[in-house]
XYZ file of C-alpha atoms in Angstrom:
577
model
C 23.450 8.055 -18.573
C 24.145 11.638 -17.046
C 26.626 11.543 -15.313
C 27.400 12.927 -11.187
C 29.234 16.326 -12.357
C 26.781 16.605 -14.887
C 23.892 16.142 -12.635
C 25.454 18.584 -9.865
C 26.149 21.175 -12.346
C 22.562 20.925 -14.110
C 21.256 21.380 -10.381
C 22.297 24.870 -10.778
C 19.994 25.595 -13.375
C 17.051 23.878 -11.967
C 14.744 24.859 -9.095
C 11.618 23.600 -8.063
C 10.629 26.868 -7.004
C 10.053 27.890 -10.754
C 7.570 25.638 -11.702
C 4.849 27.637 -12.322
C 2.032 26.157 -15.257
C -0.574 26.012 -14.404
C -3.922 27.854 -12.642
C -5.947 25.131 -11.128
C -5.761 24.186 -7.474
C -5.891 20.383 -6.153
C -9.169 18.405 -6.214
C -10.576 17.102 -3.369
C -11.794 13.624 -3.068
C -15.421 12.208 -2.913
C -16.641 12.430 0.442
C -18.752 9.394 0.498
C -19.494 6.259 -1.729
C -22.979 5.400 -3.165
C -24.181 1.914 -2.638
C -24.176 0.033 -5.497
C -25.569 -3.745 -5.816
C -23.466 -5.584 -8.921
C -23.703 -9.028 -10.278
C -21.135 -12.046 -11.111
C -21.609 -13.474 -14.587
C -22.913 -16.406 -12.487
C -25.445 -14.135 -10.847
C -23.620 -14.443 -7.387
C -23.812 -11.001 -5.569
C -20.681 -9.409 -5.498
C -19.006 -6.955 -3.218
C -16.628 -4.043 -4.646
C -15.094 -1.619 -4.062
C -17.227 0.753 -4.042
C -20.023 -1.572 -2.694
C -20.801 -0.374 1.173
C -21.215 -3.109 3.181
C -23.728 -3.044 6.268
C -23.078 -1.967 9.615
C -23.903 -4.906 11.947
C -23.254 -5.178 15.624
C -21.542 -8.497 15.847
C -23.024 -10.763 18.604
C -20.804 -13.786 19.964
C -23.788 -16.339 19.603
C -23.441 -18.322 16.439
C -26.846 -18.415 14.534
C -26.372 -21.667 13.802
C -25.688 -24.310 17.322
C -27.406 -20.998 19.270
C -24.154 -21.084 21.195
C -21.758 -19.003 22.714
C -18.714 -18.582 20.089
C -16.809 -15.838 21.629
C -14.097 -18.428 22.738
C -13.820 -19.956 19.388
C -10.760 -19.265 16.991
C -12.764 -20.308 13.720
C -15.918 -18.516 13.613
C -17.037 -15.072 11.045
C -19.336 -12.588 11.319
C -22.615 -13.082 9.014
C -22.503 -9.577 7.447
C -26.554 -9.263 7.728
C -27.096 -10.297 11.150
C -24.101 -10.249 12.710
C -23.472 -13.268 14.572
C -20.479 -14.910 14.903
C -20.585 -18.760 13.346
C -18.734 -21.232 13.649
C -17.115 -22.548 10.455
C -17.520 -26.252 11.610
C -21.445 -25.234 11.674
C -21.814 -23.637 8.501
C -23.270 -26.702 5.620
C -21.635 -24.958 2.580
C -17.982 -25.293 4.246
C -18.712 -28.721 5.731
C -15.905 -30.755 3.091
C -13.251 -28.084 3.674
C -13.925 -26.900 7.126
C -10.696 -27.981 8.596
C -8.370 -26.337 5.853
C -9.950 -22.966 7.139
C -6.969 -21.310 9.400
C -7.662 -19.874 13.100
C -7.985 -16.833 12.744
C -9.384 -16.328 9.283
C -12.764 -14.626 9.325
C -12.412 -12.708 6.210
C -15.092 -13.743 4.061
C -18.362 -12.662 2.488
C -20.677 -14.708 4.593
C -24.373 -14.779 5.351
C -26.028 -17.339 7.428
C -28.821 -19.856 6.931
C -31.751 -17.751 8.564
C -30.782 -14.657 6.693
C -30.603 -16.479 3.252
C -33.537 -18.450 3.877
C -30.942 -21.888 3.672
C -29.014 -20.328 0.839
C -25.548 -19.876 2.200
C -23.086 -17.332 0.938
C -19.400 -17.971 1.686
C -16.916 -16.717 -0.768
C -12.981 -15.186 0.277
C -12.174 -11.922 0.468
C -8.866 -10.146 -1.497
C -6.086 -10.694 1.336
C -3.192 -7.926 1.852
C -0.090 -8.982 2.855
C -0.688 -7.721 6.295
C -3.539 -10.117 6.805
C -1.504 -12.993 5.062
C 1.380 -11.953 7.479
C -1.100 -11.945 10.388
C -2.815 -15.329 9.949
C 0.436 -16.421 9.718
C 1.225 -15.370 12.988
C -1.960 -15.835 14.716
C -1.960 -20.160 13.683
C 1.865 -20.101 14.555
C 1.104 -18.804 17.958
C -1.952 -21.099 18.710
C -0.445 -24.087 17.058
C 3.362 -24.162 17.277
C 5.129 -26.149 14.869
C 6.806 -29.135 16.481
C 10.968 -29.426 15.854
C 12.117 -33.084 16.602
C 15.566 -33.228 18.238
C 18.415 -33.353 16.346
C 15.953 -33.027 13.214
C 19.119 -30.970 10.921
C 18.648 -33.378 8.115
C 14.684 -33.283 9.041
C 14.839 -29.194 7.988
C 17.221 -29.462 5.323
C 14.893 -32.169 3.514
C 12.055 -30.016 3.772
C 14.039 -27.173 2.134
C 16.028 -28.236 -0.008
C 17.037 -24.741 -1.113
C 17.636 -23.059 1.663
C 15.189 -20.466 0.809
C 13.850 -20.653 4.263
C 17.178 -21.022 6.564
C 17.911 -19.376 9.304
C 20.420 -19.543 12.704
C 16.684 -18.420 14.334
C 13.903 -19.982 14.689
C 10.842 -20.098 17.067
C 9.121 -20.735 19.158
C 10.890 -18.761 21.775
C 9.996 -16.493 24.606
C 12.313 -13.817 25.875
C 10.291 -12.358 29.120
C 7.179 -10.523 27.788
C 5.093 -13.728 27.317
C 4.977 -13.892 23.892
C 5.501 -16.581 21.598
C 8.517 -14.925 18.739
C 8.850 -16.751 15.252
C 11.559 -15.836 12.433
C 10.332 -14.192 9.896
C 12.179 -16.301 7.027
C 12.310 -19.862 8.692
C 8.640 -19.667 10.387
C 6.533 -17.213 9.138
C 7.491 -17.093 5.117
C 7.951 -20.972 5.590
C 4.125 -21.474 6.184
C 3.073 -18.993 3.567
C 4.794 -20.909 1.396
C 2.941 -24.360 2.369
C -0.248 -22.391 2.271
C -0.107 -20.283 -0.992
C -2.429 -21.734 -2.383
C -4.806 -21.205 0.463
C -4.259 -17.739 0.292
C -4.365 -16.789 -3.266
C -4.288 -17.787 -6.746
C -1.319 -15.452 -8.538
C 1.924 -16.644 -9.013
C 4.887 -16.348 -6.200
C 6.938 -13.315 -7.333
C 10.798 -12.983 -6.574
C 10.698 -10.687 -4.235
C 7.775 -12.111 -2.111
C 9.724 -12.930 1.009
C 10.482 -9.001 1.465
C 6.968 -8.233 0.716
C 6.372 -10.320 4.072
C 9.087 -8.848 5.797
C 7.810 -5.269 5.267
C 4.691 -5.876 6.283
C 6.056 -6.950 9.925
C 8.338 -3.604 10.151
C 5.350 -1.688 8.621
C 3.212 -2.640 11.234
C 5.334 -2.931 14.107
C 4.483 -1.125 17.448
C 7.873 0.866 16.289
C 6.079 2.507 13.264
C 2.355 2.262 14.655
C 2.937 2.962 18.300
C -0.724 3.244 19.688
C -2.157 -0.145 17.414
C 0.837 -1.687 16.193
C 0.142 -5.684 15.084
C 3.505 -6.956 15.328
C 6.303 -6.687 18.237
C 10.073 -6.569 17.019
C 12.313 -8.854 18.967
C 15.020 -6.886 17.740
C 14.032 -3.832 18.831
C 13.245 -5.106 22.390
C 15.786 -8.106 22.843
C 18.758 -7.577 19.769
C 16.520 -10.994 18.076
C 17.517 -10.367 14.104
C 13.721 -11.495 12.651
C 11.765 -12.847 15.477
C 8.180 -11.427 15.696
C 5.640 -11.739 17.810
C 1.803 -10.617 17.637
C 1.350 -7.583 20.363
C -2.147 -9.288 21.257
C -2.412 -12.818 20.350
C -6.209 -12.975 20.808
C -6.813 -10.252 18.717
C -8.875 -11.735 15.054
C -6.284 -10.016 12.290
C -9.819 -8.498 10.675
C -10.353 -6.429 13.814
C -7.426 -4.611 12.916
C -9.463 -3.277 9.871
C -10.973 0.840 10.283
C -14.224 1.173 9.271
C -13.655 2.427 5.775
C -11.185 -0.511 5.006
C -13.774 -3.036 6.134
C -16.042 -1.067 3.195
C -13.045 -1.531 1.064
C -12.906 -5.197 1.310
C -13.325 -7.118 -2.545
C -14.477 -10.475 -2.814
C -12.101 -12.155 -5.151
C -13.259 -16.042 -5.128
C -15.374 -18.965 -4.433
C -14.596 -22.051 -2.834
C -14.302 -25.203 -5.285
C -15.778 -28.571 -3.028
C -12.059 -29.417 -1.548
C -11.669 -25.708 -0.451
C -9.620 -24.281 -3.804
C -9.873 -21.013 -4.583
C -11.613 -19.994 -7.682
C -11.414 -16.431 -8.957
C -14.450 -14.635 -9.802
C -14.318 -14.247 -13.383
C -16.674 -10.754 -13.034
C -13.510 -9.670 -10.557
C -10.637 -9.334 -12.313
C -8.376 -6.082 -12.303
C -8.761 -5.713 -8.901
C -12.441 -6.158 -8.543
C -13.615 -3.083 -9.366
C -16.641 -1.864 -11.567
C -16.656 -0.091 -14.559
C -16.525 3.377 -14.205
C -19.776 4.984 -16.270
C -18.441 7.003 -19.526
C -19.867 9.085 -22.177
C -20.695 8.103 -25.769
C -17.491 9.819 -26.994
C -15.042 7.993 -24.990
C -16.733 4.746 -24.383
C -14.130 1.997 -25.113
C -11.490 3.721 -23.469
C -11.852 1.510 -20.073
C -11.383 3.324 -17.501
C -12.338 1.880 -14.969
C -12.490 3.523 -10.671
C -13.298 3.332 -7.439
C -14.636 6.129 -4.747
C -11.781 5.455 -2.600
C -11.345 8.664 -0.752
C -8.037 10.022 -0.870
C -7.142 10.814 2.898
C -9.217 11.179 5.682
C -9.534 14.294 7.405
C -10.688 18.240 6.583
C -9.749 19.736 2.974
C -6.752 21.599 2.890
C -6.649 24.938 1.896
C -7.139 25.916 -1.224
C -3.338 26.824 -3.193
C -2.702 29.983 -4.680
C -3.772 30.521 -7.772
C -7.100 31.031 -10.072
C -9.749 28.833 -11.573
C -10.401 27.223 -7.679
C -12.865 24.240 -7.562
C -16.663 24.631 -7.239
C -18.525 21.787 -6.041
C -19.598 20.865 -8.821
C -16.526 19.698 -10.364
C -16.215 16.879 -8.452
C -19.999 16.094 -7.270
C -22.379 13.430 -8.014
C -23.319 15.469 -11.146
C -20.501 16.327 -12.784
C -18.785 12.748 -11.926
C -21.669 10.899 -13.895
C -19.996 10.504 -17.090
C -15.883 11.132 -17.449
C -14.709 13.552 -19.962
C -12.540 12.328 -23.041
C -8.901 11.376 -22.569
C -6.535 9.665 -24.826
C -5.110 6.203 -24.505
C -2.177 6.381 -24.942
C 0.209 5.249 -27.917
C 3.096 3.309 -29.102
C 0.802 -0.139 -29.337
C -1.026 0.246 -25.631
C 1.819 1.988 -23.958
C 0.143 3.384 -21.133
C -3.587 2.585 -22.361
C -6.444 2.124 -19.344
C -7.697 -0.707 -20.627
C -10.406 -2.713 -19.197
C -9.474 -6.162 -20.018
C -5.841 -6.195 -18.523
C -4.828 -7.868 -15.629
C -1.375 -6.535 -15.703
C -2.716 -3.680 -14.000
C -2.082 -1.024 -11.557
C -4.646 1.566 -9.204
C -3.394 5.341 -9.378
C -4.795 8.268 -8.666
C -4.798 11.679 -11.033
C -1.917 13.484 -12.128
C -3.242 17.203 -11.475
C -1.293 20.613 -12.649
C 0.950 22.641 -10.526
C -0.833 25.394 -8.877
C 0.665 29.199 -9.333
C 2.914 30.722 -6.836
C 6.138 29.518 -5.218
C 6.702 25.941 -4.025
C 5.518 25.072 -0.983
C 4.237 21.721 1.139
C 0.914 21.358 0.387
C -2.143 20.958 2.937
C -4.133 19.771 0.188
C -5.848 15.896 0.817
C -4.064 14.939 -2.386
C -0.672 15.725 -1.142
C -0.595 15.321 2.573
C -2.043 12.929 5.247
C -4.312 14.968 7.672
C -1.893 13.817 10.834
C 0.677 15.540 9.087
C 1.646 19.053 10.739
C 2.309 21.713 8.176
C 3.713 25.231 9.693
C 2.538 28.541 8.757
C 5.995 29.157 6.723
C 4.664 26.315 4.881
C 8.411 24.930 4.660
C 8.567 23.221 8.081
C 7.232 19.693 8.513
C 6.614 17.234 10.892
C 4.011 14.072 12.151
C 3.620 13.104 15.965
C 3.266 9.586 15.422
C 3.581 7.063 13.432
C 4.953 7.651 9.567
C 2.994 10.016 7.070
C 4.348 11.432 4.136
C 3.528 15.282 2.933
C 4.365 16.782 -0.654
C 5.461 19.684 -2.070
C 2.789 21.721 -4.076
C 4.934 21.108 -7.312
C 5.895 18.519 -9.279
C 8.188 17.477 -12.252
C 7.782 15.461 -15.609
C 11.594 16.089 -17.003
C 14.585 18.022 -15.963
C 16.695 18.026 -13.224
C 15.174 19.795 -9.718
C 16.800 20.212 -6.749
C 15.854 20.748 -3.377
C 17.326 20.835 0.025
C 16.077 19.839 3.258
C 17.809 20.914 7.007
C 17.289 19.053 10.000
C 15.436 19.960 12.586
C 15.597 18.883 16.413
C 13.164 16.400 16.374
C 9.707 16.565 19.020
C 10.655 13.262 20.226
C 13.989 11.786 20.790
C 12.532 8.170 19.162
C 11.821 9.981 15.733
C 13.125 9.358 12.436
C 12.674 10.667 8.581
C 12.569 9.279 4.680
C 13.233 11.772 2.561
C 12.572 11.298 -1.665
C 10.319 11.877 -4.292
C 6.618 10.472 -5.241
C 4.336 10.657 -7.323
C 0.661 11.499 -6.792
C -0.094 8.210 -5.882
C 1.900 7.544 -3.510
C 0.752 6.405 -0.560
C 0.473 9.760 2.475
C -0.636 6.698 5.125
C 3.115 4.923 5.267
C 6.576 6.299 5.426
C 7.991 7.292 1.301
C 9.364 4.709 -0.012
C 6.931 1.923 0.823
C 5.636 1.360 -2.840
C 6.241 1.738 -6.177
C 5.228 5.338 -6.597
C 7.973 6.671 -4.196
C 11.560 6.799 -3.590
C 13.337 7.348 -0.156
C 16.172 7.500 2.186
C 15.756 6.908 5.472
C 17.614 9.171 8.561
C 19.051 5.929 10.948
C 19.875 3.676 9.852
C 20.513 5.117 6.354
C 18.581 3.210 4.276
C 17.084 3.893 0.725
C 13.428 2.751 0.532
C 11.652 2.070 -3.106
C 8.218 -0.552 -3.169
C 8.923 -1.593 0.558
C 12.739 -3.132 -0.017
C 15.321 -1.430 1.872
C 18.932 -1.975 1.024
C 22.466 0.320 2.798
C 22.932 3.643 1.253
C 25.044 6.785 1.904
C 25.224 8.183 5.669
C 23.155 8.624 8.546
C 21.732 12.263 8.887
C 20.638 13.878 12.067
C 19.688 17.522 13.462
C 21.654 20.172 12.269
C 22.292 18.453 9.170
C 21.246 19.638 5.503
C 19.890 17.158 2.648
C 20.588 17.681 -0.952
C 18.029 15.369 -3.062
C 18.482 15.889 -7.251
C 16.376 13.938 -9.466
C 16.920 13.954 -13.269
C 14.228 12.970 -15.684
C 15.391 12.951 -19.241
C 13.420 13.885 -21.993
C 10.297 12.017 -22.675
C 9.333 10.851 -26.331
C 5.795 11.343 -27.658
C 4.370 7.846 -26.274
C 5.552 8.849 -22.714
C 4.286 12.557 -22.928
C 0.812 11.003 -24.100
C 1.183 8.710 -21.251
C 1.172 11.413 -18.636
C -1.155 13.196 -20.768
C -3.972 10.349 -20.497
C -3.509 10.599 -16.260
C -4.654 13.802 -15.363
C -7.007 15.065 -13.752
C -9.428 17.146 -15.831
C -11.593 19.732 -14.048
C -15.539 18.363 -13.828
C -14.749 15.241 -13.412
C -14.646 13.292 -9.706
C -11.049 12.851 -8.394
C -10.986 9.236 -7.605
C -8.496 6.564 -8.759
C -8.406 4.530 -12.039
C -6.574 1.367 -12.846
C -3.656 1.983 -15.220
C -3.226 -1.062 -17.301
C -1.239 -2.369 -19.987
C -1.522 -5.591 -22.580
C -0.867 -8.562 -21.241
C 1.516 -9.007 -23.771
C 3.765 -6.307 -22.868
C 4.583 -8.242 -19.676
C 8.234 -8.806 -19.636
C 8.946 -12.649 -20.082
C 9.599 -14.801 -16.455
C 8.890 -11.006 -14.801
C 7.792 -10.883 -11.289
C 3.912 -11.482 -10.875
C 4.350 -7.871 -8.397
C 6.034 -5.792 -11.164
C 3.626 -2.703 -12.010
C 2.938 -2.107 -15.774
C 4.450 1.465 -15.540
C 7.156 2.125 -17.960
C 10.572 2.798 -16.830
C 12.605 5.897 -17.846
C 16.345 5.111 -19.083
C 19.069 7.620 -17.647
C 16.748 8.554 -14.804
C 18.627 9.099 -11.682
C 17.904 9.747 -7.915
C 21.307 11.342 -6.460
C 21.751 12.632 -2.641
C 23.993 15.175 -1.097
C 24.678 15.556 2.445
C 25.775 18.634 3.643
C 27.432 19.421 0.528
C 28.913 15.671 -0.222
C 27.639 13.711 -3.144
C 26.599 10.601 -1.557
C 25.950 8.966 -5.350
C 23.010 7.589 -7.095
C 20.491 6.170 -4.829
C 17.917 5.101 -7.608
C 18.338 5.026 -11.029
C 15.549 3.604 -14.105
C 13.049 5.531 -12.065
C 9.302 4.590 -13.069
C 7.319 7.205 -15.236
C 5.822 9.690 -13.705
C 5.437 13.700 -12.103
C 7.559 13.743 -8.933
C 7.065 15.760 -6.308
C 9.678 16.378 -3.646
C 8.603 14.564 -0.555
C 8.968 14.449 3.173
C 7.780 10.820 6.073
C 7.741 11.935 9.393
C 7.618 9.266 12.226
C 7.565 10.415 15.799
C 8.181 14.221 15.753
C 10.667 14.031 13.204
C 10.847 17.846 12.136
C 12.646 19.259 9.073
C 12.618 22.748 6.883
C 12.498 22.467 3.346
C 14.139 24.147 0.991
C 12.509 24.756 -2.217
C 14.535 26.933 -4.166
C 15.388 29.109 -5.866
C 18.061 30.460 -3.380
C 20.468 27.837 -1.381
């Protein structure tokens, strides 16, 4: 393990700015998704990924009683004619029809007249936003009844204490809505319904995978659509939330492009089980096409566009992109890659379900460091400044990179404080890789690493835990990340992710054997290997603040910047400080 003089003296050395290798600017995604109409095993029509599902009107008349279900909390849309049902009317649900929450309309449903009798009903993949929202939405309509003096009554039910809290709801502090605790209400009824929900295994760390989703979409970091209101940030209530609009279906929360997105992972046994789809597993996507030579090597993508929004500007540098490296043509067949070594370290295999989706490592640009404009590095809200150093989003969190990246070393860079736009704002400030995500703050999964401005918090997959000191305007940011040398397995690792020019930039699930799974592990755990003696250290106006993260995952870094609410900031790329 290096340790913090060695790290702060190696920093010296080190600058982003010099990473210069290669001549290829940043690919832009596909711009649109072809239609494509797959089959189950079963010979059940199946919607993926890259599937584009129609675009009905939805009419508040259910097909099937002819009546008006607009006041109903159990109906979904039938995605050929669009009418809303109600699940009590549809045949194929009849023997499970009351295990169906309020709420719940995602599913892949057609009617009677547009199947001529043949039903389709089958459950979509749920996020833990929607899991978090149903959740919410049945608390809300159906309050849980607590008998007086009923102590003994709680502590019977949960026996552990996982769920036990000083809070509880229902309760209403002024703004007519109905406020639950996250741990004793809302993870409490996840936990009853699991199995309603999904199939996989509960992983350790599920409860804060709940909890994030609240704070993630909280009117605090979504102002103008947020889900969920904070009763601590409006009454000092540690863990009570509330839906902003508790009439509001969780699905209609869903843009137009994540409605396309949505996978159908199961069917519906007679009592209302779940039963996976065996044609859907790794995520349900397709196969991607690949030539002769490297057939076998699974790979397997979507056409998931990277960020909405116009391209970015093309870096400096030669060998630009023409068209037709990433077009319909040249993305027929993928070009030959490796998989990877040290006994399917790393492989992208196609029968894994220990699996992870990623997007393309791609080479540094030429030139000097800079924050990139490019779709791959930068969400389209985010505002980029000529200097190309200052940084800053009006609204809710984005995340922009830097133009460079790094495999091994240490780097260094620096980032002042700025007076913010608004006085509400705040900042994370890390590393992440290329995939992760420029649509939340850095931080929220496993592909970045943050700390966050007030309170300071580090941020790594969603979990927050104390770190270091608050840091405001006027005040400058050290961030140091070593990377230690990377044996031949790992180098061939990174190798097999990149991005190779004619082929169409769009993401691939990196997998690894089953078998490599580490024993009792937590079913959320990503199959990317970890690097021993990495570290994640942060300096504060000079101060070594100690490591934030160590046993980072493997990966190319790239120094990284969340805005939320005009938080502004310069960067600092190096080589001078």
């Amino acid at each position: 393990m290096t340790t913090q003089d060695d790290l702060a003296a190696s920093a010296a050395g080190f600058r982003p700015g010099n990473l210069v290798k290669a001549s290829v600017t940043s690919p832009r995604p596909e711009n649109g998704s072809v239609a494509v109409d797959n089959s189950s095993e079963a010979g059940e029509e199946v919607v993926s990924k890259d599937r584009l599902l129609p675009k009905v009107k939805q009419v508040s008349k259910c097909s099937y009683c002819e009546s008006n279900s607009a006041e109903s909390l159990k109906t979904v849309p039938c995605l050929s004619c669009g009418s809303r049902c109600h699940i009590d009317c549809i045949a194929c649900a009849a023997k499970f029809k009351d295990k169906i929450l309020l709420g719940d309309d995602f599913f892949h449903f057609k009617c009677f007249k547009c199947t001529d009798g043949q039903e389709r009903f089958k459950r979509y993949h749920l996020s833990w936003v929607d899991v978090v929202h149903i959740t919410l939405f049945n608390l809300t309509h159906n309050p849980p009844v607590r008998p007086n003096g009923g102590a003994n009554r709680i502590k019977a039910d949960d026996p552990a204490g996982q769920f036990s809290s000083n809070e509880h709801g229902p309760q209403e502090y002024g703004d007519s809505r109905i406020y639950f605790h996250y741990k004793a209400d809302v993870a409490k009824f996840i936990d009853q319904h699991w199995s309603y929900f999904w199939t996989k295994a509960r992983g350790e760390t599920w409860i804060n995978s709940a909890s994030s989703a609240l704070s993630t979409n909280s009117t605090e970091n979504v102002p103008e659509d947020g889900r969920f209101e904070s009763g601590k940030a409006k009454y000092n209530k540690n863990g009570m939330w509330a839906l902003t609009d508790d009439l509001r279906f969780p699905s209609s929360y869903d843009s137009a492009q994540q409605q396309k997105g949505r996978t159908v992972m199961y069917s519906f046994a007679e009592d209302g089980s779940l039963i996976e789809l065996p044609s859907q597993s790794g995520n349900g996507r397709r196969k991607r096409k690949t030539d002769p030579v490297s057939k076998g090597s699974g790979v397997r993508a979507t056409k998931k566009q990277r960020a909405s929004g116009t391209p970015g500007t093309p870096l400096e540098g030669s060998g630009a992109l023409t068209a037709g490296d990433y077009g319909a043509a040249a993305g027929s067949a993928a070009s030959k890659r490796g998989s990877g070594g040290g006994g399917g370290r790393g492989k992208r295999e196609a029968k894994s379900s220990w699996s992870i989706s990623m997007w393309p490592d791609i080479d540094n640009p030429q030139g000097p460091a800079h924050m990139s404009r490019e779709e791959t590095h930068a969400a389209a809200q985010f505002v980029i400044e000529s200097d190309r150093l200052t940084v800053w989003n009006d609204k809710g969190y984005r995340m922009a990179k830097a133009s460079h990246g790094a495999e091994t070393g240490a780097w260094y860079f620096e980032v002042t404080v700025l007076q913010p736009v608004r006085p509400e704002y705040n900042l994370r400030i890390g590393w992440s890789q290329i995939s992760g995500e420029l649509h939340a703050p850095c931080g929220y999964d496993v592909f970045s690493y943050s700390v966050r401005a007030k309170p300071s918090t580090r941020f790594h997959a969603a979990i927050g835990s104390p770190y270091g000191e608050e840091y405001g305007p006027g005040d400058t940011i050290g961030l140091l990340i070593y990377l230690p040398q990377l044996d031949s397995d790992e180098k061939q690792d990174l190798a097999d992710r990149k991005w190779q020019p004619g082929e169409r930039y769009r993401q691939f699930t990196y997998s690894r054997p089953e078998s490599q799974r580490p024993y009792n592990a937590d079913s959320e755990l990503p199959p990317l290997p970890v690097l021993s003696g990495s570290e994640l250290v942060y300096f504060k106006n000079g101060k070594c603040l100690g490591p934030a993260f160590q046993k980072l995952y493997l990966g190319k870094y790239y120094p990284a910047i969340s805005s939320y609410m005009g938080g502004k900031v310069k960067v600092n790329l190096g080589p001078d400080f």
